[in-house]
Coordinates of C-alpha atoms in Angstrom, one line a residue:
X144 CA 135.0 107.3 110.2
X145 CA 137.5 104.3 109.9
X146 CA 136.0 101.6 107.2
X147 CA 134.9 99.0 109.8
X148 CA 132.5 101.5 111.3
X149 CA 131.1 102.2 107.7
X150 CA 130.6 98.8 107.4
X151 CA 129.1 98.7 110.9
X152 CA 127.3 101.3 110.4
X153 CA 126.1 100.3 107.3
X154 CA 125.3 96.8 108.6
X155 CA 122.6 98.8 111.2
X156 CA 120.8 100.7 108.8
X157 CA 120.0 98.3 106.2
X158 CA 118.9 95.9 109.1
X159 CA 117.2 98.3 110.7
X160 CA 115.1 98.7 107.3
X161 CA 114.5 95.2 106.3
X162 CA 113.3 93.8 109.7
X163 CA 110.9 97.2 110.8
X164 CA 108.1 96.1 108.9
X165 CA 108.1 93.0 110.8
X166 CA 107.0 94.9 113.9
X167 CA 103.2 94.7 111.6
X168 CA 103.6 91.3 110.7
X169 CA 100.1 90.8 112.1
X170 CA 98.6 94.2 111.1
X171 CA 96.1 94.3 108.3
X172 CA 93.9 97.1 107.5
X173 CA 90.0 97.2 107.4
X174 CA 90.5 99.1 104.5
X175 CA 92.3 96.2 102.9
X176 CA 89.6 93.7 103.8
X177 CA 86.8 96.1 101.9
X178 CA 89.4 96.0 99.0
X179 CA 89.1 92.0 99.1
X180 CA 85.5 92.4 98.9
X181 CA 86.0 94.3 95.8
X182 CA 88.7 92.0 94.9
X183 CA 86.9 88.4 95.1
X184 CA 83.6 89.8 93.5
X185 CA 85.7 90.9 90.8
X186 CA 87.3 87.4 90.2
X187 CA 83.9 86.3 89.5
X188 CA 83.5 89.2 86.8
X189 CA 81.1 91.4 89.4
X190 CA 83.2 94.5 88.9
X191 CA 82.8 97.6 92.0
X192 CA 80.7 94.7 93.2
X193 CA 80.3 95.5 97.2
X194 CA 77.0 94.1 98.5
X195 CA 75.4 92.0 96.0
X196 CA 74.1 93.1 92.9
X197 CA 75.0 96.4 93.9
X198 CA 77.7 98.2 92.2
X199 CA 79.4 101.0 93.7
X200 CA 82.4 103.2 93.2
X201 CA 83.9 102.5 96.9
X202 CA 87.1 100.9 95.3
X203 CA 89.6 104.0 94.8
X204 CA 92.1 101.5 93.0
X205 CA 90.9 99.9 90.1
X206 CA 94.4 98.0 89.6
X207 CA 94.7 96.9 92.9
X208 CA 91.2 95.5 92.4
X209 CA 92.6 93.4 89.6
X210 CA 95.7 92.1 91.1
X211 CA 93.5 90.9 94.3
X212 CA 90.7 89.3 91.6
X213 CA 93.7 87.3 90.0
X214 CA 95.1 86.7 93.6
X215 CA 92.0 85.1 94.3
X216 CA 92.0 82.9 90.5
X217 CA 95.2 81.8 91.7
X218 CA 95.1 80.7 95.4
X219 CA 92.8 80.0 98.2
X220 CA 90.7 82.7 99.3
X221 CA 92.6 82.3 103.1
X222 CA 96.2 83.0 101.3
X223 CA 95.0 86.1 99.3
X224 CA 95.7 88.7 102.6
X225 CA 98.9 87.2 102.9
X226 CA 99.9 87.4 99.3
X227 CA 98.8 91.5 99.4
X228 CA 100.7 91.4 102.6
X229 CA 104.1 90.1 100.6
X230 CA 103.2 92.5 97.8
X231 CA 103.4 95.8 100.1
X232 CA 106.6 94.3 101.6
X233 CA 108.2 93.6 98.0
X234 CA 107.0 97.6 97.1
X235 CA 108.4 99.0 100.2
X236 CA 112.0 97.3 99.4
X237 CA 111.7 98.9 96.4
X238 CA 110.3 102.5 97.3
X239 CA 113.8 102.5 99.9
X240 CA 115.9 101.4 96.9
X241 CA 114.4 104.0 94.5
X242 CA 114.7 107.1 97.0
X243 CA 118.6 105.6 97.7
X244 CA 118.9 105.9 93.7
X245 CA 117.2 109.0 93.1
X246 CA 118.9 110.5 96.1
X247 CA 122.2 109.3 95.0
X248 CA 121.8 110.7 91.2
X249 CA 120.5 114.2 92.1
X250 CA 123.4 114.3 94.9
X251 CA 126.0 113.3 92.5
X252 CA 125.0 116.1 90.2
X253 CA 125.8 118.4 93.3
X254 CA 129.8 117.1 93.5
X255 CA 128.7 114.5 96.4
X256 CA 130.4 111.2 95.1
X257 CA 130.0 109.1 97.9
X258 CA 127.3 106.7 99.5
X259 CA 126.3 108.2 102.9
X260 CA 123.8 111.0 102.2
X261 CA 121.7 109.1 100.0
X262 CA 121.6 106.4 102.0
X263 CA 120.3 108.5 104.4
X264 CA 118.3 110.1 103.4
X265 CA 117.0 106.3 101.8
X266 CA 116.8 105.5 105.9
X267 CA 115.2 108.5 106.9
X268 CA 112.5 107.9 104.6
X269 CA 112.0 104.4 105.5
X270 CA 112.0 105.2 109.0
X271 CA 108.8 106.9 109.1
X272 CA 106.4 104.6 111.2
X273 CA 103.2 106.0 109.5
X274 CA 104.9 104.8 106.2
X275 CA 106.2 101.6 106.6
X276 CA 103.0 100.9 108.8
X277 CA 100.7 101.9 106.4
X278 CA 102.9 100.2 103.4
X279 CA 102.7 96.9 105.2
X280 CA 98.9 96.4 106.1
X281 CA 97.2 95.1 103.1
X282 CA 96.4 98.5 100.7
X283 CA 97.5 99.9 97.7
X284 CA 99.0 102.9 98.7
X285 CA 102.7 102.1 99.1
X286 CA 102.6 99.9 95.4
X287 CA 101.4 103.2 94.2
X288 CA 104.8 105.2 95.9
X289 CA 106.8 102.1 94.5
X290 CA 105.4 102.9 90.3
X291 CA 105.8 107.0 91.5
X292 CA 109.2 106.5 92.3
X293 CA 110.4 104.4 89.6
X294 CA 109.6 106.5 87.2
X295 CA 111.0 109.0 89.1
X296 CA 114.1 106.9 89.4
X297 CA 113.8 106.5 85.1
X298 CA 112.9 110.1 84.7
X299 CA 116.4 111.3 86.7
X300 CA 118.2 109.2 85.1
X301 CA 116.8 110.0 80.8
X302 CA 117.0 113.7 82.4
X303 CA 113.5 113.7 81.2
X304 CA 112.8 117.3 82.3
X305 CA 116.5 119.0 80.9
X306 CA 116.4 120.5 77.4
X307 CA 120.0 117.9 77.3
X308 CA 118.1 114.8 77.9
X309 CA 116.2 115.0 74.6
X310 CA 118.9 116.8 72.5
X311 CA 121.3 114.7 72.8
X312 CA 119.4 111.1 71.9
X313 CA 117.8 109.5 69.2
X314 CA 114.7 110.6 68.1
X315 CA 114.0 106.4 68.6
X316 CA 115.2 106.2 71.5
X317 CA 113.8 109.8 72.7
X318 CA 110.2 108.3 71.8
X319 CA 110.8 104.6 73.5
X320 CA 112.0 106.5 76.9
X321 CA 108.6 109.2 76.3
X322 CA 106.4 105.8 76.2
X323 CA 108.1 104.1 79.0
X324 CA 107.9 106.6 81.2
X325 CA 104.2 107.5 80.0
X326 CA 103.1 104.2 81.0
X327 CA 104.5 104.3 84.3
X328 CA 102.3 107.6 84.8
X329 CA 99.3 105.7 83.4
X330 CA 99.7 102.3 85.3
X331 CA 100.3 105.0 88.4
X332 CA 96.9 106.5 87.8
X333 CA 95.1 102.6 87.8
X334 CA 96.6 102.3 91.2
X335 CA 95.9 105.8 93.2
X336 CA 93.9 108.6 92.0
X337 CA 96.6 110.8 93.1
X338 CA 98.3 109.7 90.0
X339 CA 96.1 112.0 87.5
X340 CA 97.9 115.0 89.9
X341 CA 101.0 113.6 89.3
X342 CA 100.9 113.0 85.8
X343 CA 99.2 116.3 84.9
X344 CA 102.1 118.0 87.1
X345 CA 104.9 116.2 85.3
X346 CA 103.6 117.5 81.9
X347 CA 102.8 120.5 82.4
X348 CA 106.4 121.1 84.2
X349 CA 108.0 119.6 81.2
X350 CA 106.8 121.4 78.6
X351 CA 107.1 124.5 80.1
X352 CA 110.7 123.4 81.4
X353 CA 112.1 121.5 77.9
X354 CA 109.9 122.5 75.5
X355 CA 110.3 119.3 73.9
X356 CA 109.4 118.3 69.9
X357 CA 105.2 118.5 69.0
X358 CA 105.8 114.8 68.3
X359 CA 107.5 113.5 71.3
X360 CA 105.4 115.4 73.8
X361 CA 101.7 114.4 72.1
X362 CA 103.0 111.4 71.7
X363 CA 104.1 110.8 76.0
X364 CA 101.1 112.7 76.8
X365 CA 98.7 110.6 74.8
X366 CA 99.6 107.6 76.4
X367 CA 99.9 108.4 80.2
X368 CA 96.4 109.9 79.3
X369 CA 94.9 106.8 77.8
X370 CA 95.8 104.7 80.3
X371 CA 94.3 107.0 83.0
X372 CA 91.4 107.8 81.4
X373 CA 90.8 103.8 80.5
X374 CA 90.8 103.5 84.4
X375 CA 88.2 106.2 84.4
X376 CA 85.9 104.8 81.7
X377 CA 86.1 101.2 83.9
X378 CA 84.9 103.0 86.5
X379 CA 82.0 105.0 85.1
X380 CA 80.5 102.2 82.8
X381 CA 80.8 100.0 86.2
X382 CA 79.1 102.4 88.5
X383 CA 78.0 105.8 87.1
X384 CA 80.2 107.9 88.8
X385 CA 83.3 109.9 87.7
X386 CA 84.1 111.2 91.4
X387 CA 84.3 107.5 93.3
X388 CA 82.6 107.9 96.7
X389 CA 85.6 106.8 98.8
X390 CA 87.0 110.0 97.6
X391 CA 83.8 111.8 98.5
X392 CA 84.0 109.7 102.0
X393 CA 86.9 111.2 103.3
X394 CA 85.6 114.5 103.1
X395 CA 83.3 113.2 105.4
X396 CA 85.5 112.0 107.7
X397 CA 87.9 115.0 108.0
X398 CA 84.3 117.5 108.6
X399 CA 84.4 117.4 112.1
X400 CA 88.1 118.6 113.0
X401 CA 88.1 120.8 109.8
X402 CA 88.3 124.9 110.3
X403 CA 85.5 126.7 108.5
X404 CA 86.4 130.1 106.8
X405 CA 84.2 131.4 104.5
X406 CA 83.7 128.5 102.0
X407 CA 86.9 127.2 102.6
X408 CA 87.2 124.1 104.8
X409 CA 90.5 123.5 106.2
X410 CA 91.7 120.5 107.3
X411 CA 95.0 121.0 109.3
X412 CA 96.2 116.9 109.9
X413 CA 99.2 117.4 107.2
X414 CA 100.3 120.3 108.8
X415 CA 100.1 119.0 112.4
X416 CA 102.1 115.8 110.7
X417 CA 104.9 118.2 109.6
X418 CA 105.2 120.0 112.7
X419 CA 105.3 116.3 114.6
X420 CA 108.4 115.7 112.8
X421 CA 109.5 119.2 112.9
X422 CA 113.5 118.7 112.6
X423 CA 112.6 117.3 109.8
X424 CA 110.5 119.8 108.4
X425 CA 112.6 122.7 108.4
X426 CA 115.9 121.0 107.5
X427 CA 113.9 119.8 104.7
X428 CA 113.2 124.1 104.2
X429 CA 116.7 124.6 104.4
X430 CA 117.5 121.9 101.5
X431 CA 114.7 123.5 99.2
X432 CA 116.0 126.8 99.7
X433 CA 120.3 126.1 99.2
X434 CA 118.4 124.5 95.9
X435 CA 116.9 127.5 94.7
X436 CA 119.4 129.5 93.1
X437 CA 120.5 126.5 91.2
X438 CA 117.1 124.0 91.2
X439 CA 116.7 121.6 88.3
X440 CA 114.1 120.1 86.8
X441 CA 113.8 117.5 89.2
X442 CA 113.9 119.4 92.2
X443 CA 111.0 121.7 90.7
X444 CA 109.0 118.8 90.3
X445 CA 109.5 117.4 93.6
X446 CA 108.9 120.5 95.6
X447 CA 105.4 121.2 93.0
X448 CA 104.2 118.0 93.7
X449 CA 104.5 118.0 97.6
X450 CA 103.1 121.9 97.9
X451 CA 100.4 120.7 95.5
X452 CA 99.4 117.8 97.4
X453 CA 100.1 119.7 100.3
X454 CA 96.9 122.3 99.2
X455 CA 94.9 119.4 98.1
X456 CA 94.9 117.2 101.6
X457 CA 94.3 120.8 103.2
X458 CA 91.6 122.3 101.5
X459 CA 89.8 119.8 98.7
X460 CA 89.9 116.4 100.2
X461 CA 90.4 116.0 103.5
X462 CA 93.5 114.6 105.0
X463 CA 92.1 111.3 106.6
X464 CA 94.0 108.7 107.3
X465 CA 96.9 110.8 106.2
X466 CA 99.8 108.8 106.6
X467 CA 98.6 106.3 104.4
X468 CA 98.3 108.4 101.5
X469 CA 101.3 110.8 101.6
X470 CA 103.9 107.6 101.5
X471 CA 104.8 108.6 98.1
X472 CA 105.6 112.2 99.3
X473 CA 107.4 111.2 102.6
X474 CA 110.8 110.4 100.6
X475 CA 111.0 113.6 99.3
X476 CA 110.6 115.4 102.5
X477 CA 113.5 113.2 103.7
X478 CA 115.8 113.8 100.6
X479 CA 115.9 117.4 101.1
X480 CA 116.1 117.2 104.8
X481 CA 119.0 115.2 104.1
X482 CA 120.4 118.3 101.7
X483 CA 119.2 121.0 104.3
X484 CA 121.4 119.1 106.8
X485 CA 124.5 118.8 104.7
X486 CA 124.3 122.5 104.2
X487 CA 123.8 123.3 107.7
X488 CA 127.0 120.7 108.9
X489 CA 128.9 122.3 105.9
X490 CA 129.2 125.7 108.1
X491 CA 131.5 124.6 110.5
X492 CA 130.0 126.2 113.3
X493 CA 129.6 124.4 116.6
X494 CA 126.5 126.1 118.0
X495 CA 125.0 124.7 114.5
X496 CA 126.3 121.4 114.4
X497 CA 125.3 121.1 118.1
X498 CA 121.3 122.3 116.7
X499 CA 122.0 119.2 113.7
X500 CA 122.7 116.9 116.2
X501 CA 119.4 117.7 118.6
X502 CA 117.1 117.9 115.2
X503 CA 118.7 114.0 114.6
X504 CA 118.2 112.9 118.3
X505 CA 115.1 114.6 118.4
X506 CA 113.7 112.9 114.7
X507 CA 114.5 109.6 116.2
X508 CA 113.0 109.7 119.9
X509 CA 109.7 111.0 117.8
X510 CA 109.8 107.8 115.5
X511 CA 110.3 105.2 118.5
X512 CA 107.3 106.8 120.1
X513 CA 105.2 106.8 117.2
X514 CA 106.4 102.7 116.4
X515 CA 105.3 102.1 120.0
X516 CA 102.2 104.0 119.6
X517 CA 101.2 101.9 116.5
X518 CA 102.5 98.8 118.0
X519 CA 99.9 99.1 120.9
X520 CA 96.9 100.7 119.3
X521 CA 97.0 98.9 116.0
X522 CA 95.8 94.9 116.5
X523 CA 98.2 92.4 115.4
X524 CA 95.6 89.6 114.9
X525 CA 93.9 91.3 112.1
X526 CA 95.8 89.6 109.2
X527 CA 94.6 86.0 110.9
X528 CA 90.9 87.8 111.1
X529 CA 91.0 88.3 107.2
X530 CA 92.7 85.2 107.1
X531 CA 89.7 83.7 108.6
X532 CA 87.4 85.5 107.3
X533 CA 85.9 83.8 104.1
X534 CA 85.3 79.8 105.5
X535 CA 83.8 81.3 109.4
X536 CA 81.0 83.5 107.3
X537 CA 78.2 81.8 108.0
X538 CA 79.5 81.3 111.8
X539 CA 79.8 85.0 112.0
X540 CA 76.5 85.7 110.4
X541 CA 74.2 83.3 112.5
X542 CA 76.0 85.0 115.9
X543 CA 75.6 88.6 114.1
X544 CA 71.4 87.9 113.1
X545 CA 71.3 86.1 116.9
X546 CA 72.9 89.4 118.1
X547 CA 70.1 91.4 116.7
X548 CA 67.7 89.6 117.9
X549 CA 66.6 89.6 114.1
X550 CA 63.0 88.9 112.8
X551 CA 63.1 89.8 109.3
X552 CA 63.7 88.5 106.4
X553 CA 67.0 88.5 105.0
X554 CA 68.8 90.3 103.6
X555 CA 69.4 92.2 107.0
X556 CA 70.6 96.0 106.1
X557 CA 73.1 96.9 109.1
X558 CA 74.9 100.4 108.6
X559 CA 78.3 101.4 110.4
X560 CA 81.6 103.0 109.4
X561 CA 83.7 99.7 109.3
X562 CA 82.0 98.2 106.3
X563 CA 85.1 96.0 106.0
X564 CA 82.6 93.7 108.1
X565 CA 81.1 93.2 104.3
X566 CA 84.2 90.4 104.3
X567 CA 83.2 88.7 106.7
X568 CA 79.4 87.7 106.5
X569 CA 77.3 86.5 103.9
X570 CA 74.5 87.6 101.7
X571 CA 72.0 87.4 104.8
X572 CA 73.8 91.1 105.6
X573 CA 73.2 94.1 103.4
X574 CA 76.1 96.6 104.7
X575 CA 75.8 100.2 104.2
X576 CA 78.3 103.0 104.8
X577 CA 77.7 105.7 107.4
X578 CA 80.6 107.4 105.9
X579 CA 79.5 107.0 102.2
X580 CA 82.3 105.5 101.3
X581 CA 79.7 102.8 99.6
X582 CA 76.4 104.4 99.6
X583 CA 75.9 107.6 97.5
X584 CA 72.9 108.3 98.9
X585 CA 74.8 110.0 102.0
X586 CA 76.0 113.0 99.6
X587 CA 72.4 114.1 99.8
X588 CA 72.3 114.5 103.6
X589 CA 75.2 116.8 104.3
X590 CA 74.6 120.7 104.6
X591 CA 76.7 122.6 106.3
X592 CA 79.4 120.7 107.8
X593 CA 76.8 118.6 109.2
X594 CA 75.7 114.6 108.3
X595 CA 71.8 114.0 108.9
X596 CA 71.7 110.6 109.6
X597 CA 68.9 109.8 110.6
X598 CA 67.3 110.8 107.4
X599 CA 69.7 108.5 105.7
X600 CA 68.9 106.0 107.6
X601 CA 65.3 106.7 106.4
X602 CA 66.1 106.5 102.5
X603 CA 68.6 102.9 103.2
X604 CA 65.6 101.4 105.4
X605 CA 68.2 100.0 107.7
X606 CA 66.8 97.8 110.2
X607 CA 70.6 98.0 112.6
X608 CA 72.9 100.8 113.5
X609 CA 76.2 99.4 114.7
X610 CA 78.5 102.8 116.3
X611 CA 77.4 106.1 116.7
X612 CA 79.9 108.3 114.6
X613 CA 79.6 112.3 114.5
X614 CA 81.1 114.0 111.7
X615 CA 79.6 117.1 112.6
X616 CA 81.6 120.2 112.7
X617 CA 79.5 121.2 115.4
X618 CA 77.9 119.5 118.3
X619 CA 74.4 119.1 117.0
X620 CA 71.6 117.6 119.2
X621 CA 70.4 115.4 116.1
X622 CA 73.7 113.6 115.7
X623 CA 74.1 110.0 115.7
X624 CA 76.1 110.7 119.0
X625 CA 73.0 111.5 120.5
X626 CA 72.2 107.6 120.9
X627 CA 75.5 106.9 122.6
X628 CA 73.8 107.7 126.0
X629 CA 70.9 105.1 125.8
X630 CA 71.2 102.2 128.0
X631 CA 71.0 98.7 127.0
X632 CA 66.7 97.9 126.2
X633 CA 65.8 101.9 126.3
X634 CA 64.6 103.1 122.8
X635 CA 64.1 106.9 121.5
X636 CA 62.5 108.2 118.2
X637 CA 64.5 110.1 115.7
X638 CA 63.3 110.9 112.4
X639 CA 60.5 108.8 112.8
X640 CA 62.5 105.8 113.4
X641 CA 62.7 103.9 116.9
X642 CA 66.3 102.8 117.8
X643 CA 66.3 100.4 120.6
X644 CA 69.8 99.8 122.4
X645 CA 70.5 96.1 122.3
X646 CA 71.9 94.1 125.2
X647 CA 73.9 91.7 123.5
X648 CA 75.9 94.3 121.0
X649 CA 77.3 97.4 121.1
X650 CA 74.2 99.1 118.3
X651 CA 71.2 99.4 117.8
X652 CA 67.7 97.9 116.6
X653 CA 65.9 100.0 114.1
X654 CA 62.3 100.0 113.5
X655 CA 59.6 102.5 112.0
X656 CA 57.4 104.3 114.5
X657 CA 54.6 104.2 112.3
X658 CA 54.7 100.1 112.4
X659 CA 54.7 100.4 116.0
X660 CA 51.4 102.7 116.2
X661 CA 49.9 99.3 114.0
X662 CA 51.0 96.7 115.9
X663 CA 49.6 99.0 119.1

């Protein structure tokens, strides 16, 4: 390739990775908006605060909680979106400048001087719509792949898991590089839960790997695990629980298309994600296994921590929403791709080129579809609804009550699966979770691979349902979905409750039978 089409070439992909996050420039998640409501209670010192005066452990980030509460300290409450908004632009930069560097170290150390492969496999990774979507819309999760991949970038480069990387500094140094890097893992922790994996991973890879000085080690260790655990502490003393329920919640979510074997529940989204982007996938197979004879610490790492999270998506927590949280493991799928086909192209074999250049076209045509896909399904006025939000509240509340057709007293207790509507009224609205993401109470009605809501409903006296999720694993006669059918005025008894469609809305009014039989 003559040095003007480098250049050219060059020119494309870097443009091609600043301006595709602009395709979302409207997007905002509803996730995002329940981690404002988190977020501005907390800048008035109500910590896990979600409806008020009660606090729950719906807020998986602790950190980002903090950075929104000082957002909110610092600017209107109408900029504080926006300003998340820049912040998960400003962390996606950066997570495609850290894979180019990590890329471009552990290539290096191969005999590949030059600039091509990791930047691409820097572009590969950023082309992945699910991740610079998801990265883009207002949540933590790519900040979180920004902190996991510098220190990845710091750890490469202080050869932190080599035997030469501590033999051959200063014991000072040795020990200001083991706290650096610890607090990375800790500050990682504050900002995904997925960082405790990561961390206990890196450690336990370490010492078995390097074997490094009693002092050194304890001392590293200690401090990634005080900072963790300090995020673990906040969150008990604020709420009582050491599990958060939006971890719970996605169980709950994933139930329905999950495989049931034995006591194993199986949830197969992560491996139907690697199969969508199958070229992909098994060039990145390829990469791993060229690597084996010859893997270093680094590579062991990287492959541990994708199989690991891998297992845990599958069969502990669910895989919901799955491209939002596997943004941090994306970039490694693409550097060894990137490896895979280098080794493959290395063979001089037509027939195999030819297969490289199908798995490239093919990789491509997949990641237009899915940008087109998320371009259409995803709302792009969502950022000026959060926007919005905080001054139309009471606007949005008298319409919501009028909607009803409310008599009661407020506060009015509605319960749905977009609680993000929490943001958006005010205290006349309690909102509860029919995922659990906010409301513990849920945990109790799940047996089996089935939700009984309508006991729930019972417990949280909810006088609204708005959207008739099923979670089941099986279609059950008792589900929620079981509403979906009634026709605006026509009312059924569940549980002992009466739910009446409504005309005006697309829910339900709620009301006890037993007050009906005394009004009668």
């Amino acid at each position: 390739m003559t040095p003007r089409l480098e250049r050219m070439a060059a020119i494309l992909a870097v443009s091609i990775v600043v301006l595709e996050p602009f395709l979302f420039v409207g997007s905002f998640a509803g996730d995002a908006q329940v981690h404002l409501v988190f977020a501005e209670n907390a800048a008035h010192g109500r910590f896990y605060e979600f409806n008020p005066g009660q606090r729950v452990s719906g807020e998986t980030s602790p950190g980002y909680m903090m950075i929104g509460a000082a957002l909110f300290r610092l600017m209107p409450a109408r900029w504080v979106p926006v300003a998340l908004k820049v912040l998960g632009l400003g962390a996606w930069y950066l997570l495609c400048w850290l894979v180019y560097r990590v890329a471009a170290r552990r290539l290096s150390a191969e005999g590949d001087r030059g600039r091509w492969l990791p930047s691409a496999a820097a572009v590969t990774a950023a082309l992945i719509p699910g991740s610079v979507y998801n990265a883009n819309v207002g949540m933590e999760n790519g900040l979180f792949a920004a902190a996991v991949w510098l220190w990845l970038d710091r750890a490469s480069a202080w050869r932190w898991f080599e035997p030469a990387g501590v033999d051959t500094q200063s014991g000072a140094t040795v020990l200001r590089r083991e706290v650096a890097l610890a607090s990375l893992l800790g500050i990682a922790c504050w900002l995904r839960p997925e960082g405790f994996v990561v961390l206990a991973l890196a450690h336990f890879l370490r010492w078995k790997r390097v074997r490094p000085t009693t002092t050194v080690a304890f001392t590293g260790f200690a401090v990634a695990a005080a900072l963790a655990l300090t995020s673990l502490a906040f969150q008990y003393l604020s709420t009582g629980d050491i599990v958060a329920t939006s971890i719970l919640s996605r169980g709950v979510l994933a139930m329905k298309r999950s495989l049931l074997l034995g006591p194993l529940r199986i949830d197969p989204a992560f491996a139907e994600r690697l199969l969508l982007y199958l070229p992909l996938t098994l060039s990145a197979a390829i990469g791993a296994r060229i690597t084996s004879k010859e893997r270093s610490g680094l590579d062991t790492f990287l492959i541990c921590v994708f199989a690991t999270f891998f297992l845990l998506y599958t069969l502990v927590s669910g895989a919901a929403q799955l491209a939002r949280y596997v943004i941090f493991l994306m970039p490694i799928l693409a550097l060894y791709a990137v490896r895979g086909t280098r080794g493959v192209w290395r063979q001089r074999r037509p027939y195999r080129r030819s297969i490289v250049a199908v798995g490239v076209a093919v990789f491509i045509i997949t990641n237009v579809v899915e940008l087109s896909y998320r371009r259409r399904h995803y709302s792009q006025q969502l950022l000026a609804t959060a926007m919005g939000a905080p001054g139309r509240r009471r606007a949005r509340t008298d319409d919501l009550l009028r909607r009803l057709n409310s008599s009661h007293a407020p506060p009015l207790v509605v319960a749905l699966e977009a609680v993000q509507l929490r943001y958006e009224v005010d205290d006349r609205i309690t909102v509860r979770s029919l995922d659990g993401r906010v409301d513990r109470e849920l945990f109790g009605f799940i047996h089996d691979g089935a939700v009984n809501h309508f006991g729930y409903l019972t417990t949280v006296t909810a006088d609204a349902l708005l959207g008739t999720p099923d979670y089941n694993h099986r279609e059950r006669e008792d589900s929620l979905a079981s509403l979906a059918g009634l026709v605006p005025g026509q009312s059924v008894v569940r549980a002992g409750l009466v739910f009446r469609r409504l005309p005006s809305i697309s829910g339900f009014s709620i009301s006890r039978e037993i007050e009906l039989d005394q009004r009668r």
